[in-house]
Tab-separated table of C-alpha atoms (C1' of nucleotides) in Angstrom:
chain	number	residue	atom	x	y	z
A	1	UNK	CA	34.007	-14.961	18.014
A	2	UNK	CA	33.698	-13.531	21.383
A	3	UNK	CA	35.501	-11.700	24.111
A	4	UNK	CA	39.358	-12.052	24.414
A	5	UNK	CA	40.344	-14.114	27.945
A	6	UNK	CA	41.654	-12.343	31.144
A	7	UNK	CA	42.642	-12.419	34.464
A	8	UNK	CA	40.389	-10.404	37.012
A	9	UNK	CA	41.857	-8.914	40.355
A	10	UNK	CA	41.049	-12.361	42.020
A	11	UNK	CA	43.324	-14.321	39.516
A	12	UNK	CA	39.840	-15.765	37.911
A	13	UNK	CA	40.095	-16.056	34.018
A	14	UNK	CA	37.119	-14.282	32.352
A	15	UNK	CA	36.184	-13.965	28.490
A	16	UNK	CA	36.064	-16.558	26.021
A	17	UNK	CA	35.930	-20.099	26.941
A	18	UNK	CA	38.986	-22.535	25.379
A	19	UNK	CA	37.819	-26.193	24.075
A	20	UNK	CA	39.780	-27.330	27.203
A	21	UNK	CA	37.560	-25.853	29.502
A	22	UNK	CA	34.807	-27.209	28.063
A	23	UNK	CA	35.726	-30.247	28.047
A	24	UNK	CA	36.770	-29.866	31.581
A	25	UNK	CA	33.240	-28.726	32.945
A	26	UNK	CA	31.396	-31.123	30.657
A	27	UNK	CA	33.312	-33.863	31.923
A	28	UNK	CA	33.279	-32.887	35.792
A	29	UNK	CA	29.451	-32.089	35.174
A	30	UNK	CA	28.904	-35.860	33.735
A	31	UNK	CA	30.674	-37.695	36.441
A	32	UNK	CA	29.414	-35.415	39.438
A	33	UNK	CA	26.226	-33.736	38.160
A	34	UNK	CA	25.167	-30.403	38.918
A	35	UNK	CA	25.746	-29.251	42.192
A	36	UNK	CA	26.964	-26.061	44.126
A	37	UNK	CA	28.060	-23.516	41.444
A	38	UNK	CA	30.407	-21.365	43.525
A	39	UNK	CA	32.406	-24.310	44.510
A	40	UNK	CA	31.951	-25.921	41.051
A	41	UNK	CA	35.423	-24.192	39.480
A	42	UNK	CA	37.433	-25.234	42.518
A	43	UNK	CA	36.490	-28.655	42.761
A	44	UNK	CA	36.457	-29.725	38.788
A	45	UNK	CA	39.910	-27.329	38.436
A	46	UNK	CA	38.939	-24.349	36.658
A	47	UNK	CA	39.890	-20.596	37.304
A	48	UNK	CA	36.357	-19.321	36.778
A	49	UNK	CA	33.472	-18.176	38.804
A	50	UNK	CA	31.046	-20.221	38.995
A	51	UNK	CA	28.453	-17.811	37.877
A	52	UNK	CA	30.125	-18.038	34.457
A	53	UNK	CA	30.695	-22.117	34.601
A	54	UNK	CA	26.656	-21.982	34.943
A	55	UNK	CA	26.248	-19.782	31.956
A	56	UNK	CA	28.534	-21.692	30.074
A	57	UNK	CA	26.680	-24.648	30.850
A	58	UNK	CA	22.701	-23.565	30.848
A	59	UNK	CA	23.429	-21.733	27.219
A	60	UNK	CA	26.171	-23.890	25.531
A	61	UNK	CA	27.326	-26.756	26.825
A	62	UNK	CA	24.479	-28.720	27.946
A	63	UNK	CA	22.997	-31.420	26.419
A	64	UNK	CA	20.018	-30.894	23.376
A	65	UNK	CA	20.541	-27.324	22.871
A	66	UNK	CA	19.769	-26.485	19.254
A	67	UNK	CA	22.024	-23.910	17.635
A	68	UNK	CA	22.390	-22.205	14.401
A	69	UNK	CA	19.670	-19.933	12.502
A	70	UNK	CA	15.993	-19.860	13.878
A	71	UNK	CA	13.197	-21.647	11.465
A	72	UNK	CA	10.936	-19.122	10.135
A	73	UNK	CA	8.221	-21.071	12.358
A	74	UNK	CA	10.503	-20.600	15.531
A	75	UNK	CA	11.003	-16.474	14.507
A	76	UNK	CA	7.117	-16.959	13.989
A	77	UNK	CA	7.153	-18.374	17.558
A	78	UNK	CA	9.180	-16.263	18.973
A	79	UNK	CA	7.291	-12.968	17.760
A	80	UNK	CA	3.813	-14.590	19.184
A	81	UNK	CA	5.196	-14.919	22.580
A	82	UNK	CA	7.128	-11.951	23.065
A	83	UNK	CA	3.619	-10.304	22.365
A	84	UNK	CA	1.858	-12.417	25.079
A	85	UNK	CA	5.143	-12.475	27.340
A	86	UNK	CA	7.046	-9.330	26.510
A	87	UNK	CA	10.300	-9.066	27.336
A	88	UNK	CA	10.649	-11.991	29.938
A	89	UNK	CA	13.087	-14.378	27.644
A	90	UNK	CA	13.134	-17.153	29.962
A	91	UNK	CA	9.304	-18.055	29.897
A	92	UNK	CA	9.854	-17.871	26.214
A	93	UNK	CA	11.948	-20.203	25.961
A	94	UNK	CA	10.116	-22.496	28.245
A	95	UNK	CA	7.437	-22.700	25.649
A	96	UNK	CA	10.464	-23.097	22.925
A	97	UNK	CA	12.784	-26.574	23.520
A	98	UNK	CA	16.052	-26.801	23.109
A	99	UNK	CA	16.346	-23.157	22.335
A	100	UNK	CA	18.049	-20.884	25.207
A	101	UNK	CA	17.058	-17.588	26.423
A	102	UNK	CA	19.882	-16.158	25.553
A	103	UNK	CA	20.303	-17.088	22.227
A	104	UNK	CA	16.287	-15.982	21.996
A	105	UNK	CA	17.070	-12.651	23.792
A	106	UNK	CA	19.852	-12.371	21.030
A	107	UNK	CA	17.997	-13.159	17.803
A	108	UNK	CA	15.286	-10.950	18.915
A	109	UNK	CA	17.705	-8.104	19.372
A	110	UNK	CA	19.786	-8.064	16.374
A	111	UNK	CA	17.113	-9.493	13.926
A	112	UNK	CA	13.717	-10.016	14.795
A	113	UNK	CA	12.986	-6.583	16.550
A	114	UNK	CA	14.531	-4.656	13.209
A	115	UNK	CA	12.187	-6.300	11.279
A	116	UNK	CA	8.937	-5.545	12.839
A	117	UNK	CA	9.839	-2.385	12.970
A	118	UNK	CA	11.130	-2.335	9.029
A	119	UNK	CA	7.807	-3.513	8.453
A	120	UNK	CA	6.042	-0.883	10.626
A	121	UNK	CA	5.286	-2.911	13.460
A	122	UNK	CA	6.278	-1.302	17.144
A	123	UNK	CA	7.975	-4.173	18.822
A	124	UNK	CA	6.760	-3.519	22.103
A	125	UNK	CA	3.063	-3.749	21.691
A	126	UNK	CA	3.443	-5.815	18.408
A	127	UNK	CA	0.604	-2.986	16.493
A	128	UNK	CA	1.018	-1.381	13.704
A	129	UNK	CA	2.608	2.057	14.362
A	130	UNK	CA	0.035	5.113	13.444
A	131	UNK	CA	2.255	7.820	12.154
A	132	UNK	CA	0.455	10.935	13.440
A	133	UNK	CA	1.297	14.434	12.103
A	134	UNK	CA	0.942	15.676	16.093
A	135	UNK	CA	1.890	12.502	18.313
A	136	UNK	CA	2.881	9.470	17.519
A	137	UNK	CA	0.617	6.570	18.614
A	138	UNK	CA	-0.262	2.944	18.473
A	139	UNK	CA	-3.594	1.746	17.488
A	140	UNK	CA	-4.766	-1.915	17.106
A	141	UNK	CA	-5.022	-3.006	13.132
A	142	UNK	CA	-8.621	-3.766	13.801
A	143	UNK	CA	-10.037	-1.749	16.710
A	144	UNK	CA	-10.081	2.284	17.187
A	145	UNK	CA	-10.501	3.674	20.546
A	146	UNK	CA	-13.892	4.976	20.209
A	147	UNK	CA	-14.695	1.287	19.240
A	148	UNK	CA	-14.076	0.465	22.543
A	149	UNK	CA	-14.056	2.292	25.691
A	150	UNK	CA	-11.300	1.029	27.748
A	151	UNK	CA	-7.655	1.137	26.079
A	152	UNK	CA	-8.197	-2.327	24.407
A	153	UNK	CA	-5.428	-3.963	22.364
A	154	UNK	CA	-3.862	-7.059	21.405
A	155	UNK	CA	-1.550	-6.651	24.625
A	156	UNK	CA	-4.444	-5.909	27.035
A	157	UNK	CA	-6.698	-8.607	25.443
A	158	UNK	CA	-3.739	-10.983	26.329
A	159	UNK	CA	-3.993	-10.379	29.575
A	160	UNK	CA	-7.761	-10.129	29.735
A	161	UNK	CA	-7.031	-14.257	28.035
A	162	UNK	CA	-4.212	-14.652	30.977
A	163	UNK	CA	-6.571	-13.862	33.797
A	164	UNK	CA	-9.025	-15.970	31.882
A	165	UNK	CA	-6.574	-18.342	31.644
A	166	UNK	CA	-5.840	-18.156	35.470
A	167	UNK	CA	-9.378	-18.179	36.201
A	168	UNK	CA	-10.316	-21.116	34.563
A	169	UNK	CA	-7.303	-23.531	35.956
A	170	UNK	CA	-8.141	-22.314	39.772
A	171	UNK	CA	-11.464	-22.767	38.917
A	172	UNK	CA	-12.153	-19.325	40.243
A	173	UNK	CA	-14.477	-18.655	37.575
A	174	UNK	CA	-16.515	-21.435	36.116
A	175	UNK	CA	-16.672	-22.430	32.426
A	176	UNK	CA	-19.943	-21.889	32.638
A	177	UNK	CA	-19.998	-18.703	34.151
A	178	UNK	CA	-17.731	-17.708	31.291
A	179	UNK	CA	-19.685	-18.990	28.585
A	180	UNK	CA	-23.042	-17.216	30.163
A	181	UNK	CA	-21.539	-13.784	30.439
A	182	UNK	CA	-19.686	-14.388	26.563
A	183	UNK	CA	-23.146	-15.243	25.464
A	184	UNK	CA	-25.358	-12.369	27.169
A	185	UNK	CA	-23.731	-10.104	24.999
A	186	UNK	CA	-23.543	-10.684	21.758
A	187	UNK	CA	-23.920	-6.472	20.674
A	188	UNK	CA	-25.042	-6.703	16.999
A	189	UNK	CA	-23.998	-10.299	15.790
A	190	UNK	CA	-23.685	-10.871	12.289
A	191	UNK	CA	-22.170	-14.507	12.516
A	192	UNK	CA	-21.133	-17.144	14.889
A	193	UNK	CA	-18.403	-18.659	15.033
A	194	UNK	CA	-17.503	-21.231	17.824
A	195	UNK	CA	-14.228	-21.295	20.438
A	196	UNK	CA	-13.109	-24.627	22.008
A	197	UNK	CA	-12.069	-23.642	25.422
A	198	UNK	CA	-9.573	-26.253	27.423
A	199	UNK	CA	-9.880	-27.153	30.600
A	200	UNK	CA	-6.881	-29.922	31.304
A	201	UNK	CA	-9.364	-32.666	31.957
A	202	UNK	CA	-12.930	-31.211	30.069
A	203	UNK	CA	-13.379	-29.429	26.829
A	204	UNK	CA	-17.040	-26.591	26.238
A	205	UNK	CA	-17.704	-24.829	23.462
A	206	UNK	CA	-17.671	-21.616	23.968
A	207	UNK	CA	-19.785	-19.570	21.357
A	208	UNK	CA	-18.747	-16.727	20.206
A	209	UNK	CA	-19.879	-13.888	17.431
A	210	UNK	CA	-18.767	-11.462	14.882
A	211	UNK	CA	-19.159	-7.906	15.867
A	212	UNK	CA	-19.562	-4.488	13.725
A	213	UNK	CA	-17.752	-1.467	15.439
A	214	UNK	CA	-18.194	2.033	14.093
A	215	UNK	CA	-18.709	0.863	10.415
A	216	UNK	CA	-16.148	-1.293	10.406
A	217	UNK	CA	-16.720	-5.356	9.704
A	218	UNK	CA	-14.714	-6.902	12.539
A	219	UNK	CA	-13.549	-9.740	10.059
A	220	UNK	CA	-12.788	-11.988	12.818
A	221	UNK	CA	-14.897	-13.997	15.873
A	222	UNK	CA	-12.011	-13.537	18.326
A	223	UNK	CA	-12.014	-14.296	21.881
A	224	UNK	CA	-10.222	-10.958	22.078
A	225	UNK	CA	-13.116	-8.975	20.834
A	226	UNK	CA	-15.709	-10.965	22.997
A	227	UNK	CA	-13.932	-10.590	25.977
A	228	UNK	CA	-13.464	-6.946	25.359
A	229	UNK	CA	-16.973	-7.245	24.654
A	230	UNK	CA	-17.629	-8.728	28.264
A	231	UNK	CA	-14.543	-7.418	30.079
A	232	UNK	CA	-17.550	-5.102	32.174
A	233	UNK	CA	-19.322	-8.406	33.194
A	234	UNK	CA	-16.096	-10.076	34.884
A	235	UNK	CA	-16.912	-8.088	38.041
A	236	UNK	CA	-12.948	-8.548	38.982
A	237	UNK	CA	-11.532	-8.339	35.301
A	238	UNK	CA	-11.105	-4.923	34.778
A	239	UNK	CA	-8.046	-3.728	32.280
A	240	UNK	CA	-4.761	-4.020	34.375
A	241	UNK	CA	-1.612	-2.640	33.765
A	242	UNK	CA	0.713	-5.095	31.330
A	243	UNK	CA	1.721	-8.252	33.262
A	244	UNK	CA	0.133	-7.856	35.902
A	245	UNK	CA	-0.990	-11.251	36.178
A	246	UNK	CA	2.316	-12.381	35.683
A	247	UNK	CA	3.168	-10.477	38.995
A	248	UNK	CA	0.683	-12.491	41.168
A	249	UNK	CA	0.783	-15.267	42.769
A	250	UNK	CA	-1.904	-17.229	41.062
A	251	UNK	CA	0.048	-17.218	38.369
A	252	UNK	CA	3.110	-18.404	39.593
A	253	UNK	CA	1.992	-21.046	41.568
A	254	UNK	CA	2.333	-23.380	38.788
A	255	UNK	CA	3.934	-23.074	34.976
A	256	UNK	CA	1.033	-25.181	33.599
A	257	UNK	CA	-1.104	-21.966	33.936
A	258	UNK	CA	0.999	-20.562	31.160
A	259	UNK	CA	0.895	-23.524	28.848
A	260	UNK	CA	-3.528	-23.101	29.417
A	261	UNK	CA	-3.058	-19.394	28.901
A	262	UNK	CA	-1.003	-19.871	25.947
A	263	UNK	CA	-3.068	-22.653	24.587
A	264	UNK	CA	-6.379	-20.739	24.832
A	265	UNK	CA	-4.715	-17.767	23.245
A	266	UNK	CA	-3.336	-20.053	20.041
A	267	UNK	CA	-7.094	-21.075	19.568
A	268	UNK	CA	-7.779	-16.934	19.335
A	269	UNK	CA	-4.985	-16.353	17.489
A	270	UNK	CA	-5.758	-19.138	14.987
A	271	UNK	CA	-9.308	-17.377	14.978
A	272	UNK	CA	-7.905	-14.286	14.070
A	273	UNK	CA	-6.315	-15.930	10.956
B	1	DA	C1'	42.382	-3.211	-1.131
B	2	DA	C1'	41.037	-0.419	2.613
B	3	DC	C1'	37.816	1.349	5.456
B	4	DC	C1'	33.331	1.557	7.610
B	5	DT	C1'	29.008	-0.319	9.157
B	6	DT	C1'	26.048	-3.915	10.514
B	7	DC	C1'	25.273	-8.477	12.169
B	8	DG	C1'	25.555	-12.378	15.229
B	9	DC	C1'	26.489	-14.156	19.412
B	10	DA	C1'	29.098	-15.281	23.659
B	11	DA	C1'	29.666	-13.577	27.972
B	12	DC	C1'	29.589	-9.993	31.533
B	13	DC	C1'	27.084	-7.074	34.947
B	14	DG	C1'	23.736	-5.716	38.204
B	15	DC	C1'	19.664	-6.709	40.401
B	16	DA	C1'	15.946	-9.352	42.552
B	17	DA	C1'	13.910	-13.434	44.536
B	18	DG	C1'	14.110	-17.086	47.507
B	19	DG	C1'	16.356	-20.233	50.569
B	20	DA	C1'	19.609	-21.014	54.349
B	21	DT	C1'	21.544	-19.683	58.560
C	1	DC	C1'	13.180	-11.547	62.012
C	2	DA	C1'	17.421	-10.073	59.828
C	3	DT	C1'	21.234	-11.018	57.181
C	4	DC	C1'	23.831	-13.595	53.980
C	5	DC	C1'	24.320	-16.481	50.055
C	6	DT	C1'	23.021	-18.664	45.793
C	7	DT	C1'	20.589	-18.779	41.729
C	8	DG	C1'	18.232	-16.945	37.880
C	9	DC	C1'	16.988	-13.272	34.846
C	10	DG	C1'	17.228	-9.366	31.677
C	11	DG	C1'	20.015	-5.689	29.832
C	12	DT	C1'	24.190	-4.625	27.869
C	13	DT	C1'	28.810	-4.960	26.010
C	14	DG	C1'	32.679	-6.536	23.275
C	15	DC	C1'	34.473	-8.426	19.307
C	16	DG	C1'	35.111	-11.240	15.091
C	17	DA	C1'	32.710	-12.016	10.739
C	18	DA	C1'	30.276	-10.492	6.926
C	19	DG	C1'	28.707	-7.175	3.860
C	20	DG	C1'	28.743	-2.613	1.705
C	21	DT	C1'	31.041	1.480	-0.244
DNA sequence: AACCTTCGCAACCGCAAGGAT
DNA sequence: CATCCTTGCGGTTGCGAAGGT
């Protein structure tokens, strides 16, 4: 399977790697390690461009890549982070080992993306679609608009989580602070539930509540809903624009910000369950 | 059996970010 | 500070395999 192999205008083969090749970059790669890509082909003897020896490499050829079909719990994976991440394939498969971004990018693609939406899912904002006799639209499975006055949904909660997330690890915002403006408003609580918030080195509960919206029993104690709940309180946390946060700098000053973000989010999503 | 469609996946392309000069 | 170069990322394409008619 693959592309048939040819010769560009440079004299550089392109297409479908032979077992030779392979085993001539693996071999050069062992003995010399990774280096200088552009002058990678040259030196171990190959008539490629570096740019594809490197993609050879990174999604085939190095060591501890897993290949073949996708557990359902990695396609479960998978789906949960593309909702938090979106399209960014790369910090997916960060959080996924030995599983590439391409091969990620490509069983979303072809498979996973069909069946969300065979199952009436949009898979961009990962809600159910609303088929409206007027306009189509999008509306969260548990929350209506007028149940909420900002735009809320799982995406923008997630980010709401991720600036959380980021405000917690830089210690911008206090878990205490957090906790207080959760707590002071707790509109119409019917039961309470309790988060467990991590903070790398110290662990708070965090207590949370069930909320009723417009008739409707919110079934679950998310952190989603409380934060929605509180987003007015976070003087700075107003509703931004999807991945934002991954724009800024606080959040890429280090990756570990993700794994918090991601771990606090788990503990809301297993909440939601 | 032949043809058509869909699937799966490797690899290419263009662009952007960041470092080097 | 500007320009060049390298690396990394995401979107897309090409093509054989598999499945359906």
């Amino acid at each position: 399977m693959g592309r048939t192999t040819w010769l560009d205008d440079d004299g550089l083969k392109k297409g479908e790697w032979t077992s030779e090749e392979d085993r001539i970059l693996v071999a050069y790669i062992n003995e010399y390690g990774l280096g200088d890509w552009r002058t990678l082909p040259k030196r171990a003897g190959l008539q490629r461009y570096g740019k594809s020896c490197r993609l050879r490499w990174l999604n085939y050829l190095r060591p501890g890549i897993k290949r073949g079909k996708f557990t359902p719990q990695e396609e479960d994976d998978i789906i949960r982070f593309h909702s938090l991440l979106g399209n960014r394939w790369a910090a997916i498969a960060k959080q996924m080992p030995n599983r590439t971004d391409n091969d990620i990018k490509n069983h979303w693609n072809s498979c996973l993306k069909k069946r969300l939406v065979r199952s009436g899912i949009d898979p961009m904002t990962h809600e159910p679609v609303v088929k409206a006799t007027s306009s189509s639209t999008t509306l969260s499975p548990t929350l209506t608009p007028s149940s909420c006055s900002s735009s809320f949904s799982s995406t923008s909660s997630a980010r709401l989580l991720n600036r959380l997330a980021a405000g917690i690890s830089s210690r911008k915002h206090g878990l205490d602070r957090i906790k207080n403006v959760i707590l002071s408003k707790p509109r119409q609580a019917v039961e309470e539930d309790k988060l467990m918030i991590s903070n790398n080195e110290e662990e708070e509960e965090v207590t949370g509540c069930f909320m009723e919206i417009d008739d409707n029993l919110i079934s679950t104690t998310s952190l989603d809903e409380l934060l929605c709940e509180s987003t007015t309180a976070f003087d700075d946390y107003s509703l931004v624009e999807p991945y934002d946060l991954y724009q800024s700098d606080i959040y890429h000053e280090a990756d570990d910000q993700l794994d918090l973000f991601l771990e606090i989010h788990s503990l809301g999503q297993e909440d939601l369950s």
